[in-house]
Amino acid sequence: MKAFAVTAIVAFVAYLILTAGSGHLALWSIDEIIIGVILSIIVGILSRGIFVKKSYRMLNPKRWLFGLAYIGPFFIAMAKANLDVAYRVITGKIRPGIVKISPNLKTDLGITMLANSITLTPGTLSVDVDEKSNDLYVHWINVKDEAMKKMPRDYRYVCKNFPDWIRRIAE
Amino acid sequence: MIVEILIYLFIAIGLTFNLLAVIGLLRFPDVYTRLHAGTKCTTFGSIFLCLAVMIHALRIWYLNGEPSSSIMPIHTLIALIAILITNPTGAHAIARAAHRSGVKPVKAVVDDLEEDRECHSKKSST
């Protein structure tokens, strides 16, 4: 029942976002809201087993607040990444390499978020993932010597403290 | 007036980064470094282009107050979120496929993935 409610509410919100601006009741027309309720009930019945896995940890509002707060440092890192890549595009100074990092994340959602964050931030691009230990292989455009000393490499040089943020959001 | 300057500024920033992505695609030596240019710069440029569209659409919505004017900012936001999720995922898929089919990173100082894969294949063969 809880799985059905979560799926139906998410489907209804998605429907409302896509049909905003159709009428004068706030932003929606009555017809769209009625159709949306019917459709989200159908979607909730059909896909509750696919959408909701075992745990309900993402329902905790604290995780959503951390997710919103994560946008700030993420955007700053992303701006730095772009200036860095712009500098390398113009000068052509590169020192590439593929390094392995162990962020110690356990869930699929966490590792997906981290891989996407790494691809969008300073000079790094995720290439492959070890599915047993959740280690990431990262292509790094400017390998620093101090990060090469021990194995597996220290993730702070590659992606700062993003794994700690993502542990708070998704695990 | 300030809003218009802001719109033009955001469009200029977005186009500059997209231009840098094009130059990077032409200048960099191999597929991985080209993906660096092709994902980061285009995503960042697209964020600013979408922001410019959203500011323009929000101003129109504020001026005429019709609910139907809210379609453009909201749908631009959805497009922006879709770009933010799909662009790195696609780059990751291309990089993984390239490494699996044996493309070596040019001028690489270290390649942990290649070493690990060789270790693994030796273990499984003996």
PDB file of C-alpha atoms in Angstrom:
ATOM      1  CA  MET A   1       0.000   0.000   0.000  1.00  0.00           C
ATOM      2  CA  LYS A   2       2.835   2.380   0.882  1.00  0.00           C
ATOM      3  CA  ALA A   3       4.637   1.474  -2.351  1.00  0.00           C
ATOM      4  CA  PHE A   4       1.447   2.210  -4.311  1.00  0.00           C
ATOM      5  CA  ALA A   5       0.969   5.600  -2.593  1.00  0.00           C
ATOM      6  CA  VAL A   6       4.571   6.701  -3.229  1.00  0.00           C
ATOM      7  CA  THR A   7       4.466   5.683  -6.904  1.00  0.00           C
ATOM      8  CA  ALA A   8       1.067   7.297  -7.510  1.00  0.00           C
ATOM      9  CA  ILE A   9       2.069  10.593  -5.844  1.00  0.00           C
ATOM     10  CA  VAL A  10       5.322  10.820  -7.816  1.00  0.00           C
ATOM     11  CA  ALA A  11       3.451  10.073 -11.072  1.00  0.00           C
ATOM     12  CA  PHE A  12       0.818  12.708 -10.215  1.00  0.00           C
ATOM     13  CA  VAL A  13       3.445  15.371  -9.474  1.00  0.00           C
ATOM     14  CA  ALA A  14       5.225  14.575 -12.741  1.00  0.00           C
ATOM     15  CA  TYR A  15       1.899  14.872 -14.601  1.00  0.00           C
ATOM     16  CA  LEU A  16       1.178  18.212 -12.922  1.00  0.00           C
ATOM     17  CA  ILE A  17       4.595  19.598 -13.864  1.00  0.00           C
ATOM     18  CA  LEU A  18       4.168  18.548 -17.486  1.00  0.00           C
ATOM     19  CA  THR A  19       0.656  20.018 -17.814  1.00  0.00           C
ATOM     20  CA  ALA A  20       1.209  23.289 -15.908  1.00  0.00           C
ATOM     21  CA  GLY A  21      -0.377  26.303 -17.586  1.00  0.00           C
ATOM     22  CA  SER A  22      -3.464  24.504 -18.950  1.00  0.00           C
ATOM     23  CA  GLY A  23      -6.139  26.438 -17.016  1.00  0.00           C
ATOM     24  CA  HIS A  24      -7.084  28.885 -14.279  1.00  0.00           C
ATOM     25  CA  LEU A  25      -7.267  26.718 -11.117  1.00  0.00           C
ATOM     26  CA  ALA A  26      -3.822  27.832  -9.856  1.00  0.00           C
ATOM     27  CA  LEU A  27      -2.139  26.787 -13.112  1.00  0.00           C
ATOM     28  CA  TRP A  28      -4.183  23.732 -14.097  1.00  0.00           C
ATOM     29  CA  SER A  29      -7.631  23.074 -15.578  1.00  0.00           C
ATOM     30  CA  ILE A  30     -10.106  20.726 -13.823  1.00  0.00           C
ATOM     31  CA  ASP A  31     -10.001  18.231 -16.724  1.00  0.00           C
ATOM     32  CA  GLU A  32      -6.233  17.821 -16.521  1.00  0.00           C
ATOM     33  CA  ILE A  33      -6.338  17.239 -12.758  1.00  0.00           C
ATOM     34  CA  ILE A  34      -9.062  14.555 -13.044  1.00  0.00           C
ATOM     35  CA  ILE A  35      -7.229  12.766 -15.885  1.00  0.00           C
ATOM     36  CA  GLY A  36      -3.992  13.066 -13.885  1.00  0.00           C
ATOM     37  CA  VAL A  37      -5.527  11.415 -10.800  1.00  0.00           C
ATOM     38  CA  ILE A  38      -6.925   8.530 -12.894  1.00  0.00           C
ATOM     39  CA  LEU A  39      -3.664   7.986 -14.773  1.00  0.00           C
ATOM     40  CA  SER A  40      -1.485   8.153 -11.664  1.00  0.00           C
ATOM     41  CA  ILE A  41      -3.682   5.547  -9.909  1.00  0.00           C
ATOM     42  CA  ILE A  42      -3.237   3.231 -12.940  1.00  0.00           C
ATOM     43  CA  VAL A  43       0.520   3.874 -12.988  1.00  0.00           C
ATOM     44  CA  GLY A  44       0.726   3.283  -9.223  1.00  0.00           C
ATOM     45  CA  ILE A  45      -1.011  -0.107  -9.520  1.00  0.00           C
ATOM     46  CA  LEU A  46       1.064  -1.262 -12.502  1.00  0.00           C
ATOM     47  CA  SER A  47       4.584  -0.130 -11.558  1.00  0.00           C
ATOM     48  CA  ARG A  48       4.748  -0.092  -7.744  1.00  0.00           C
ATOM     49  CA  GLY A  49       7.005  -3.165  -7.740  1.00  0.00           C
ATOM     50  CA  ILE A  50       9.445  -1.599 -10.205  1.00  0.00           C
ATOM     51  CA  PHE A  51       9.598   1.958  -8.837  1.00  0.00           C
ATOM     52  CA  VAL A  52       9.980   1.202  -5.121  1.00  0.00           C
ATOM     53  CA  LYS A  53      12.754  -1.187  -4.049  1.00  0.00           C
ATOM     54  CA  LYS A  54      13.102  -2.584  -0.523  1.00  0.00           C
ATOM     55  CA  SER A  55      13.957   0.574   1.405  1.00  0.00           C
ATOM     56  CA  TYR A  56      12.084   3.849   1.925  1.00  0.00           C
ATOM     57  CA  ARG A  57      15.125   5.894   2.972  1.00  0.00           C
ATOM     58  CA  MET A  58      14.591   8.470   0.177  1.00  0.00           C
ATOM     59  CA  LEU A  59      11.279   9.531   1.821  1.00  0.00           C
ATOM     60  CA  ASN A  60      13.226  11.231   4.615  1.00  0.00           C
ATOM     61  CA  PRO A  61      12.916  15.031   4.023  1.00  0.00           C
ATOM     62  CA  LYS A  62      16.399  15.595   5.493  1.00  0.00           C
ATOM     63  CA  ARG A  63      17.883  13.832   2.460  1.00  0.00           C
ATOM     64  CA  TRP A  64      15.978  16.155   0.119  1.00  0.00           C
ATOM     65  CA  LEU A  65      17.283  19.224   1.995  1.00  0.00           C
ATOM     66  CA  PHE A  66      20.844  17.896   1.722  1.00  0.00           C
ATOM     67  CA  GLY A  67      20.166  17.286  -1.973  1.00  0.00           C
ATOM     68  CA  LEU A  68      19.147  20.930  -2.440  1.00  0.00           C
ATOM     69  CA  ALA A  69      22.150  22.169  -0.418  1.00  0.00           C
ATOM     70  CA  TYR A  70      24.429  20.013  -2.605  1.00  0.00           C
ATOM     71  CA  ILE A  71      23.592  22.204  -5.640  1.00  0.00           C
ATOM     72  CA  GLY A  72      25.702  25.070  -4.201  1.00  0.00           C
ATOM     73  CA  PRO A  73      29.180  23.439  -3.882  1.00  0.00           C
ATOM     74  CA  PHE A  74      28.422  21.358  -6.966  1.00  0.00           C
ATOM     75  CA  PHE A  75      27.768  24.423  -9.122  1.00  0.00           C
ATOM     76  CA  ILE A  76      30.941  26.156  -7.889  1.00  0.00           C
ATOM     77  CA  ALA A  77      33.016  23.043  -8.648  1.00  0.00           C
ATOM     78  CA  MET A  78      31.381  22.837 -12.060  1.00  0.00           C
ATOM     79  CA  ALA A  79      32.225  26.459 -12.887  1.00  0.00           C
ATOM     80  CA  LYS A  80      35.854  25.796 -11.854  1.00  0.00           C
ATOM     81  CA  ALA A  81      35.885  22.666 -14.027  1.00  0.00           C
ATOM     82  CA  ASN A  82      34.774  24.623 -17.038  1.00  0.00           C
ATOM     83  CA  LEU A  83      37.375  27.350 -16.573  1.00  0.00           C
ATOM     84  CA  ASP A  84      39.990  24.607 -16.114  1.00  0.00           C
ATOM     85  CA  VAL A  85      38.944  22.783 -19.304  1.00  0.00           C
ATOM     86  CA  ALA A  86      38.810  26.124 -21.147  1.00  0.00           C
ATOM     87  CA  TYR A  87      42.395  26.795 -20.033  1.00  0.00           C
ATOM     88  CA  ARG A  88      43.498  23.366 -21.272  1.00  0.00           C
ATOM     89  CA  VAL A  89      41.647  23.790 -24.563  1.00  0.00           C
ATOM     90  CA  ILE A  90      43.500  27.027 -25.247  1.00  0.00           C
ATOM     91  CA  THR A  91      46.986  26.042 -24.036  1.00  0.00           C
ATOM     92  CA  GLY A  92      46.915  22.296 -24.844  1.00  0.00           C
ATOM     93  CA  LYS A  93      48.674  21.373 -21.550  1.00  0.00           C
ATOM     94  CA  ILE A  94      47.386  17.932 -20.591  1.00  0.00           C
ATOM     95  CA  ARG A  95      48.712  15.033 -18.488  1.00  0.00           C
ATOM     96  CA  PRO A  96      46.005  12.371 -18.735  1.00  0.00           C
ATOM     97  CA  GLY A  97      45.660   9.072 -16.928  1.00  0.00           C
ATOM     98  CA  ILE A  98      43.070   6.621 -15.597  1.00  0.00           C
ATOM     99  CA  VAL A  99      43.051   6.307 -11.788  1.00  0.00           C
ATOM    100  CA  LYS A 100      41.064   4.062  -9.471  1.00  0.00           C
ATOM    101  CA  ILE A 101      39.237   5.493  -6.441  1.00  0.00           C
ATOM    102  CA  SER A 102      37.246   3.788  -3.671  1.00  0.00           C
ATOM    103  CA  PRO A 103      34.457   6.106  -2.502  1.00  0.00           C
ATOM    104  CA  ASN A 104      32.919   3.350  -0.269  1.00  0.00           C
ATOM    105  CA  LEU A 105      29.370   3.959  -1.454  1.00  0.00           C
ATOM    106  CA  LYS A 106      27.012   1.009  -1.242  1.00  0.00           C
ATOM    107  CA  THR A 107      23.832   1.810  -3.172  1.00  0.00           C
ATOM    108  CA  ASP A 108      23.305   2.019  -6.913  1.00  0.00           C
ATOM    109  CA  LEU A 109      21.729   5.488  -6.604  1.00  0.00           C
ATOM    110  CA  GLY A 110      24.746   6.809  -4.688  1.00  0.00           C
ATOM    111  CA  ILE A 111      27.294   5.487  -7.162  1.00  0.00           C
ATOM    112  CA  THR A 112      25.259   6.818 -10.104  1.00  0.00           C
ATOM    113  CA  MET A 113      25.090  10.288  -8.545  1.00  0.00           C
ATOM    114  CA  LEU A 114      28.825  10.253  -7.809  1.00  0.00           C
ATOM    115  CA  ALA A 115      29.732   9.106 -11.341  1.00  0.00           C
ATOM    116  CA  ASN A 116      27.593  11.863 -12.866  1.00  0.00           C
ATOM    117  CA  SER A 117      29.020  14.473 -10.464  1.00  0.00           C
ATOM    118  CA  ILE A 118      32.575  13.375 -11.303  1.00  0.00           C
ATOM    119  CA  THR A 119      31.921  13.656 -15.018  1.00  0.00           C
ATOM    120  CA  LEU A 120      30.664  17.224 -14.600  1.00  0.00           C
ATOM    121  CA  THR A 121      33.422  18.473 -12.239  1.00  0.00           C
ATOM    122  CA  PRO A 122      37.149  19.395 -12.386  1.00  0.00           C
ATOM    123  CA  GLY A 123      38.962  17.632 -15.191  1.00  0.00           C
ATOM    124  CA  THR A 124      37.576  14.156 -14.498  1.00  0.00           C
ATOM    125  CA  LEU A 125      35.427  11.674 -16.429  1.00  0.00           C
ATOM    126  CA  SER A 126      34.178   8.362 -15.036  1.00  0.00           C
ATOM    127  CA  VAL A 127      35.132   5.487 -17.353  1.00  0.00           C
ATOM    128  CA  ASP A 128      34.192   2.249 -15.626  1.00  0.00           C
ATOM    129  CA  VAL A 129      32.819   0.869 -12.360  1.00  0.00           C
ATOM    130  CA  ASP A 130      33.787  -2.273 -10.463  1.00  0.00           C
ATOM    131  CA  GLU A 131      30.373  -3.728  -9.695  1.00  0.00           C
ATOM    132  CA  LYS A 132      31.515  -5.885  -6.760  1.00  0.00           C
ATOM    133  CA  SER A 133      33.380  -3.265  -4.702  1.00  0.00           C
ATOM    134  CA  ASN A 134      31.782  -0.114  -6.232  1.00  0.00           C
ATOM    135  CA  ASP A 135      35.220   1.306  -7.088  1.00  0.00           C
ATOM    136  CA  LEU A 136      35.262   3.909  -9.847  1.00  0.00           C
ATOM    137  CA  TYR A 137      37.824   4.218 -12.629  1.00  0.00           C
ATOM    138  CA  VAL A 138      38.229   7.898 -13.477  1.00  0.00           C
ATOM    139  CA  HIS A 139      39.940   9.454 -16.488  1.00  0.00           C
ATOM    140  CA  TRP A 140      41.793  12.454 -15.118  1.00  0.00           C
ATOM    141  CA  ILE A 141      43.033  15.132 -17.502  1.00  0.00           C
ATOM    142  CA  ASN A 142      45.777  16.517 -15.228  1.00  0.00           C
ATOM    143  CA  VAL A 143      47.173  13.803 -12.908  1.00  0.00           C
ATOM    144  CA  LYS A 144      48.789  15.223  -9.776  1.00  0.00           C
ATOM    145  CA  ASP A 145      51.916  13.533  -8.382  1.00  0.00           C
ATOM    146  CA  GLU A 146      50.828  13.650  -4.735  1.00  0.00           C
ATOM    147  CA  ALA A 147      47.714  11.610  -5.535  1.00  0.00           C
ATOM    148  CA  MET A 148      49.777   8.788  -7.079  1.00  0.00           C
ATOM    149  CA  LYS A 149      51.593   7.685  -3.902  1.00  0.00           C
ATOM    150  CA  LYS A 150      49.246   5.075  -2.500  1.00  0.00           C
ATOM    151  CA  MET A 151      46.792   2.545  -3.848  1.00  0.00           C
ATOM    152  CA  PRO A 152      43.826   2.923  -4.169  1.00  0.00           C
ATOM    153  CA  ARG A 153      44.190   6.650  -4.804  1.00  0.00           C
ATOM    154  CA  ASP A 154      42.879   9.177  -2.302  1.00  0.00           C
ATOM    155  CA  TYR A 155      39.526  10.366  -3.637  1.00  0.00           C
ATOM    156  CA  ARG A 156      39.922  13.844  -2.157  1.00  0.00           C
ATOM    157  CA  TYR A 157      42.294  14.832  -4.947  1.00  0.00           C
ATOM    158  CA  VAL A 158      39.869  13.633  -7.618  1.00  0.00           C
ATOM    159  CA  CYS A 159      36.438  14.684  -6.419  1.00  0.00           C
ATOM    160  CA  LYS A 160      36.941  16.661  -3.158  1.00  0.00           C
ATOM    161  CA  ASN A 161      34.344  15.711  -0.528  1.00  0.00           C
ATOM    162  CA  PHE A 162      31.504  14.776  -2.901  1.00  0.00           C
ATOM    163  CA  PRO A 163      31.325  11.157  -1.619  1.00  0.00           C
ATOM    164  CA  ASP A 164      30.555  12.496   1.900  1.00  0.00           C
ATOM    165  CA  TRP A 165      27.766  14.686   0.527  1.00  0.00           C
ATOM    166  CA  ILE A 166      26.324  11.808  -1.468  1.00  0.00           C
ATOM    167  CA  ARG A 167      26.501   9.475   1.534  1.00  0.00           C
ATOM    168  CA  ARG A 168      24.314  11.970   3.404  1.00  0.00           C
ATOM    169  CA  ILE A 169      21.866  12.253   0.490  1.00  0.00           C
ATOM    170  CA  ALA A 170      21.492   8.707  -0.775  1.00  0.00           C
ATOM    171  CA  GLU A 171      22.611   6.261   1.932  1.00  0.00           C
TER     172      GLU A 171
ATOM    173  CA  MET B   1      16.490  46.986 -19.136  1.00  0.00           C
ATOM    174  CA  ILE B   2      18.597  45.163 -16.506  1.00  0.00           C
ATOM    175  CA  VAL B   3      16.699  41.979 -17.326  1.00  0.00           C
ATOM    176  CA  GLU B   4      17.580  42.327 -21.003  1.00  0.00           C
ATOM    177  CA  ILE B   5      21.258  42.881 -20.218  1.00  0.00           C
ATOM    178  CA  LEU B   6      21.167  39.770 -18.018  1.00  0.00           C
ATOM    179  CA  ILE B   7      19.582  37.736 -20.838  1.00  0.00           C
ATOM    180  CA  TYR B   8      22.208  38.829 -23.365  1.00  0.00           C
ATOM    181  CA  LEU B   9      24.987  38.188 -20.839  1.00  0.00           C
ATOM    182  CA  PHE B  10      23.784  34.631 -20.182  1.00  0.00           C
ATOM    183  CA  ILE B  11      23.456  33.919 -23.910  1.00  0.00           C
ATOM    184  CA  ALA B  12      26.998  35.232 -24.428  1.00  0.00           C
ATOM    185  CA  ILE B  13      28.410  33.031 -21.633  1.00  0.00           C
ATOM    186  CA  GLY B  14      26.554  29.978 -22.939  1.00  0.00           C
ATOM    187  CA  LEU B  15      27.735  30.479 -26.524  1.00  0.00           C
ATOM    188  CA  THR B  16      31.326  31.078 -25.361  1.00  0.00           C
ATOM    189  CA  PHE B  17      31.435  27.749 -23.532  1.00  0.00           C
ATOM    190  CA  ASN B  18      29.828  25.901 -26.446  1.00  0.00           C
ATOM    191  CA  LEU B  19      32.446  27.455 -28.742  1.00  0.00           C
ATOM    192  CA  LEU B  20      35.210  26.279 -26.375  1.00  0.00           C
ATOM    193  CA  ALA B  21      33.720  22.764 -26.539  1.00  0.00           C
ATOM    194  CA  VAL B  22      33.978  22.841 -30.350  1.00  0.00           C
ATOM    195  CA  ILE B  23      37.616  24.021 -30.222  1.00  0.00           C
ATOM    196  CA  GLY B  24      38.363  21.319 -27.634  1.00  0.00           C
ATOM    197  CA  LEU B  25      36.855  18.614 -29.843  1.00  0.00           C
ATOM    198  CA  LEU B  26      39.192  19.670 -32.648  1.00  0.00           C
ATOM    199  CA  ARG B  27      42.348  20.169 -30.559  1.00  0.00           C
ATOM    200  CA  PHE B  28      42.471  17.309 -28.065  1.00  0.00           C
ATOM    201  CA  PRO B  29      44.343  14.113 -29.072  1.00  0.00           C
ATOM    202  CA  ASP B  30      42.073  11.163 -28.154  1.00  0.00           C
ATOM    203  CA  VAL B  31      38.516  10.100 -27.370  1.00  0.00           C
ATOM    204  CA  TYR B  32      38.689  10.581 -23.568  1.00  0.00           C
ATOM    205  CA  THR B  33      40.034  14.119 -23.605  1.00  0.00           C
ATOM    206  CA  ARG B  34      37.588  14.992 -26.364  1.00  0.00           C
ATOM    207  CA  LEU B  35      34.774  13.733 -24.150  1.00  0.00           C
ATOM    208  CA  HIS B  36      36.032  16.088 -21.436  1.00  0.00           C
ATOM    209  CA  ALA B  37      35.498  19.021 -23.764  1.00  0.00           C
ATOM    210  CA  GLY B  38      32.292  17.610 -25.220  1.00  0.00           C
ATOM    211  CA  THR B  39      30.477  17.021 -21.913  1.00  0.00           C
ATOM    212  CA  LYS B  40      31.561  19.689 -19.436  1.00  0.00           C
ATOM    213  CA  CYS B  41      31.564  22.699 -21.700  1.00  0.00           C
ATOM    214  CA  THR B  42      28.340  21.862 -23.526  1.00  0.00           C
ATOM    215  CA  THR B  43      26.501  21.132 -20.267  1.00  0.00           C
ATOM    216  CA  PHE B  44      27.661  24.378 -18.688  1.00  0.00           C
ATOM    217  CA  GLY B  45      26.872  26.343 -21.868  1.00  0.00           C
ATOM    218  CA  SER B  46      23.420  24.775 -22.085  1.00  0.00           C
ATOM    219  CA  ILE B  47      22.703  25.688 -18.442  1.00  0.00           C
ATOM    220  CA  PHE B  48      23.305  29.355 -19.221  1.00  0.00           C
ATOM    221  CA  LEU B  49      21.331  29.236 -22.492  1.00  0.00           C
ATOM    222  CA  CYS B  50      18.400  27.622 -20.632  1.00  0.00           C
ATOM    223  CA  LEU B  51      18.685  30.250 -17.856  1.00  0.00           C
ATOM    224  CA  ALA B  52      18.451  33.004 -20.469  1.00  0.00           C
ATOM    225  CA  VAL B  53      15.324  31.414 -21.968  1.00  0.00           C
ATOM    226  CA  MET B  54      13.819  31.001 -18.487  1.00  0.00           C
ATOM    227  CA  ILE B  55      14.405  34.638 -17.524  1.00  0.00           C
ATOM    228  CA  HIS B  56      12.881  35.817 -20.797  1.00  0.00           C
ATOM    229  CA  ALA B  57       9.836  33.532 -20.361  1.00  0.00           C
ATOM    230  CA  LEU B  58       9.376  34.481 -16.689  1.00  0.00           C
ATOM    231  CA  ARG B  59       9.360  38.145 -17.660  1.00  0.00           C
ATOM    232  CA  ILE B  60       6.642  37.541 -20.262  1.00  0.00           C
ATOM    233  CA  TRP B  61       4.652  35.580 -17.641  1.00  0.00           C
ATOM    234  CA  TYR B  62       5.076  38.402 -15.106  1.00  0.00           C
ATOM    235  CA  LEU B  63       3.960  41.024 -17.635  1.00  0.00           C
ATOM    236  CA  ASN B  64       0.769  39.381 -18.984  1.00  0.00           C
ATOM    237  CA  GLY B  65      -0.149  37.084 -16.038  1.00  0.00           C
ATOM    238  CA  GLU B  66      -1.706  34.372 -18.211  1.00  0.00           C
ATOM    239  CA  PRO B  67      -1.326  30.798 -16.820  1.00  0.00           C
ATOM    240  CA  SER B  68      -0.448  29.555 -20.325  1.00  0.00           C
ATOM    241  CA  SER B  69       2.738  31.653 -20.222  1.00  0.00           C
ATOM    242  CA  SER B  70       4.089  29.381 -17.476  1.00  0.00           C
ATOM    243  CA  ILE B  71       4.559  26.545 -19.994  1.00  0.00           C
ATOM    244  CA  MET B  72       7.826  27.890 -21.400  1.00  0.00           C
ATOM    245  CA  PRO B  73       9.862  28.354 -18.150  1.00  0.00           C
ATOM    246  CA  ILE B  74       8.678  25.048 -16.664  1.00  0.00           C
ATOM    247  CA  HIS B  75       9.408  23.049 -19.801  1.00  0.00           C
ATOM    248  CA  THR B  76      12.816  24.705 -20.158  1.00  0.00           C
ATOM    249  CA  LEU B  77      13.586  23.630 -16.588  1.00  0.00           C
ATOM    250  CA  ILE B  78      12.564  20.039 -17.444  1.00  0.00           C
ATOM    251  CA  ALA B  79      14.822  20.128 -20.521  1.00  0.00           C
ATOM    252  CA  LEU B  80      17.689  21.425 -18.372  1.00  0.00           C
ATOM    253  CA  ILE B  81      17.287  18.601 -15.820  1.00  0.00           C
ATOM    254  CA  ALA B  82      17.175  16.064 -18.674  1.00  0.00           C
ATOM    255  CA  ILE B  83      20.429  17.469 -20.096  1.00  0.00           C
ATOM    256  CA  LEU B  84      22.091  17.370 -16.656  1.00  0.00           C
ATOM    257  CA  ILE B  85      21.218  13.687 -16.214  1.00  0.00           C
ATOM    258  CA  THR B  86      21.712  12.319 -19.744  1.00  0.00           C
ATOM    259  CA  ASN B  87      24.874  14.182 -20.804  1.00  0.00           C
ATOM    260  CA  PRO B  88      27.283  12.656 -18.218  1.00  0.00           C
ATOM    261  CA  THR B  89      25.577   9.264 -18.538  1.00  0.00           C
ATOM    262  CA  GLY B  90      26.124   9.235 -22.301  1.00  0.00           C
ATOM    263  CA  ALA B  91      29.756  10.325 -21.878  1.00  0.00           C
ATOM    264  CA  HIS B  92      30.290   7.531 -19.336  1.00  0.00           C
ATOM    265  CA  ALA B  93      28.813   4.962 -21.761  1.00  0.00           C
ATOM    266  CA  ILE B  94      31.031   6.149 -24.643  1.00  0.00           C
ATOM    267  CA  ALA B  95      34.180   6.168 -22.461  1.00  0.00           C
ATOM    268  CA  ARG B  96      33.449   2.668 -21.123  1.00  0.00           C
ATOM    269  CA  ALA B  97      32.770   1.290 -24.602  1.00  0.00           C
ATOM    270  CA  ALA B  98      35.957   2.901 -25.936  1.00  0.00           C
ATOM    271  CA  HIS B  99      38.095   1.401 -23.146  1.00  0.00           C
ATOM    272  CA  ARG B 100      36.496  -2.049 -23.559  1.00  0.00           C
ATOM    273  CA  SER B 101      37.227  -2.041 -27.286  1.00  0.00           C
ATOM    274  CA  GLY B 102      40.898  -1.335 -26.576  1.00  0.00           C
ATOM    275  CA  VAL B 103      41.337   2.394 -27.170  1.00  0.00           C
ATOM    276  CA  LYS B 104      44.320   3.487 -25.055  1.00  0.00           C
ATOM    277  CA  PRO B 105      44.460   7.000 -23.592  1.00  0.00           C
ATOM    278  CA  VAL B 106      47.107   8.963 -25.508  1.00  0.00           C
ATOM    279  CA  LYS B 107      50.130  10.162 -23.473  1.00  0.00           C
ATOM    280  CA  ALA B 108      48.721   8.532 -20.319  1.00  0.00           C
ATOM    281  CA  VAL B 109      50.936   8.599 -17.211  1.00  0.00           C
ATOM    282  CA  VAL B 110      48.896   5.916 -15.414  1.00  0.00           C
ATOM    283  CA  ASP B 111      46.155   3.432 -16.369  1.00  0.00           C
ATOM    284  CA  ASP B 112      44.784   1.546 -13.346  1.00  0.00           C
ATOM    285  CA  LEU B 113      41.889   0.066 -15.287  1.00  0.00           C
ATOM    286  CA  GLU B 114      44.186  -1.612 -17.830  1.00  0.00           C
ATOM    287  CA  GLU B 115      46.403  -2.990 -15.033  1.00  0.00           C
ATOM    288  CA  ASP B 116      43.436  -4.361 -13.092  1.00  0.00           C
ATOM    289  CA  ARG B 117      42.001  -5.983 -16.187  1.00  0.00           C
ATOM    290  CA  GLU B 118      45.331  -7.660 -17.003  1.00  0.00           C
ATOM    291  CA  CYS B 119      45.626  -8.976 -13.418  1.00  0.00           C
ATOM    292  CA  HIS B 120      42.109 -10.304 -13.612  1.00  0.00           C
ATOM    293  CA  SER B 121      42.619 -12.081 -16.949  1.00  0.00           C
ATOM    294  CA  LYS B 122      45.876 -13.657 -15.681  1.00  0.00           C
ATOM    295  CA  LYS B 123      44.107 -14.958 -12.563  1.00  0.00           C
ATOM    296  CA  SER B 124      41.236 -16.420 -14.557  1.00  0.00           C
ATOM    297  CA  SER B 125      43.536 -18.049 -17.141  1.00  0.00           C
ATOM    298  CA  THR B 126      45.798 -19.804 -14.602  1.00  0.00           C
TER     299      THR B 126
END
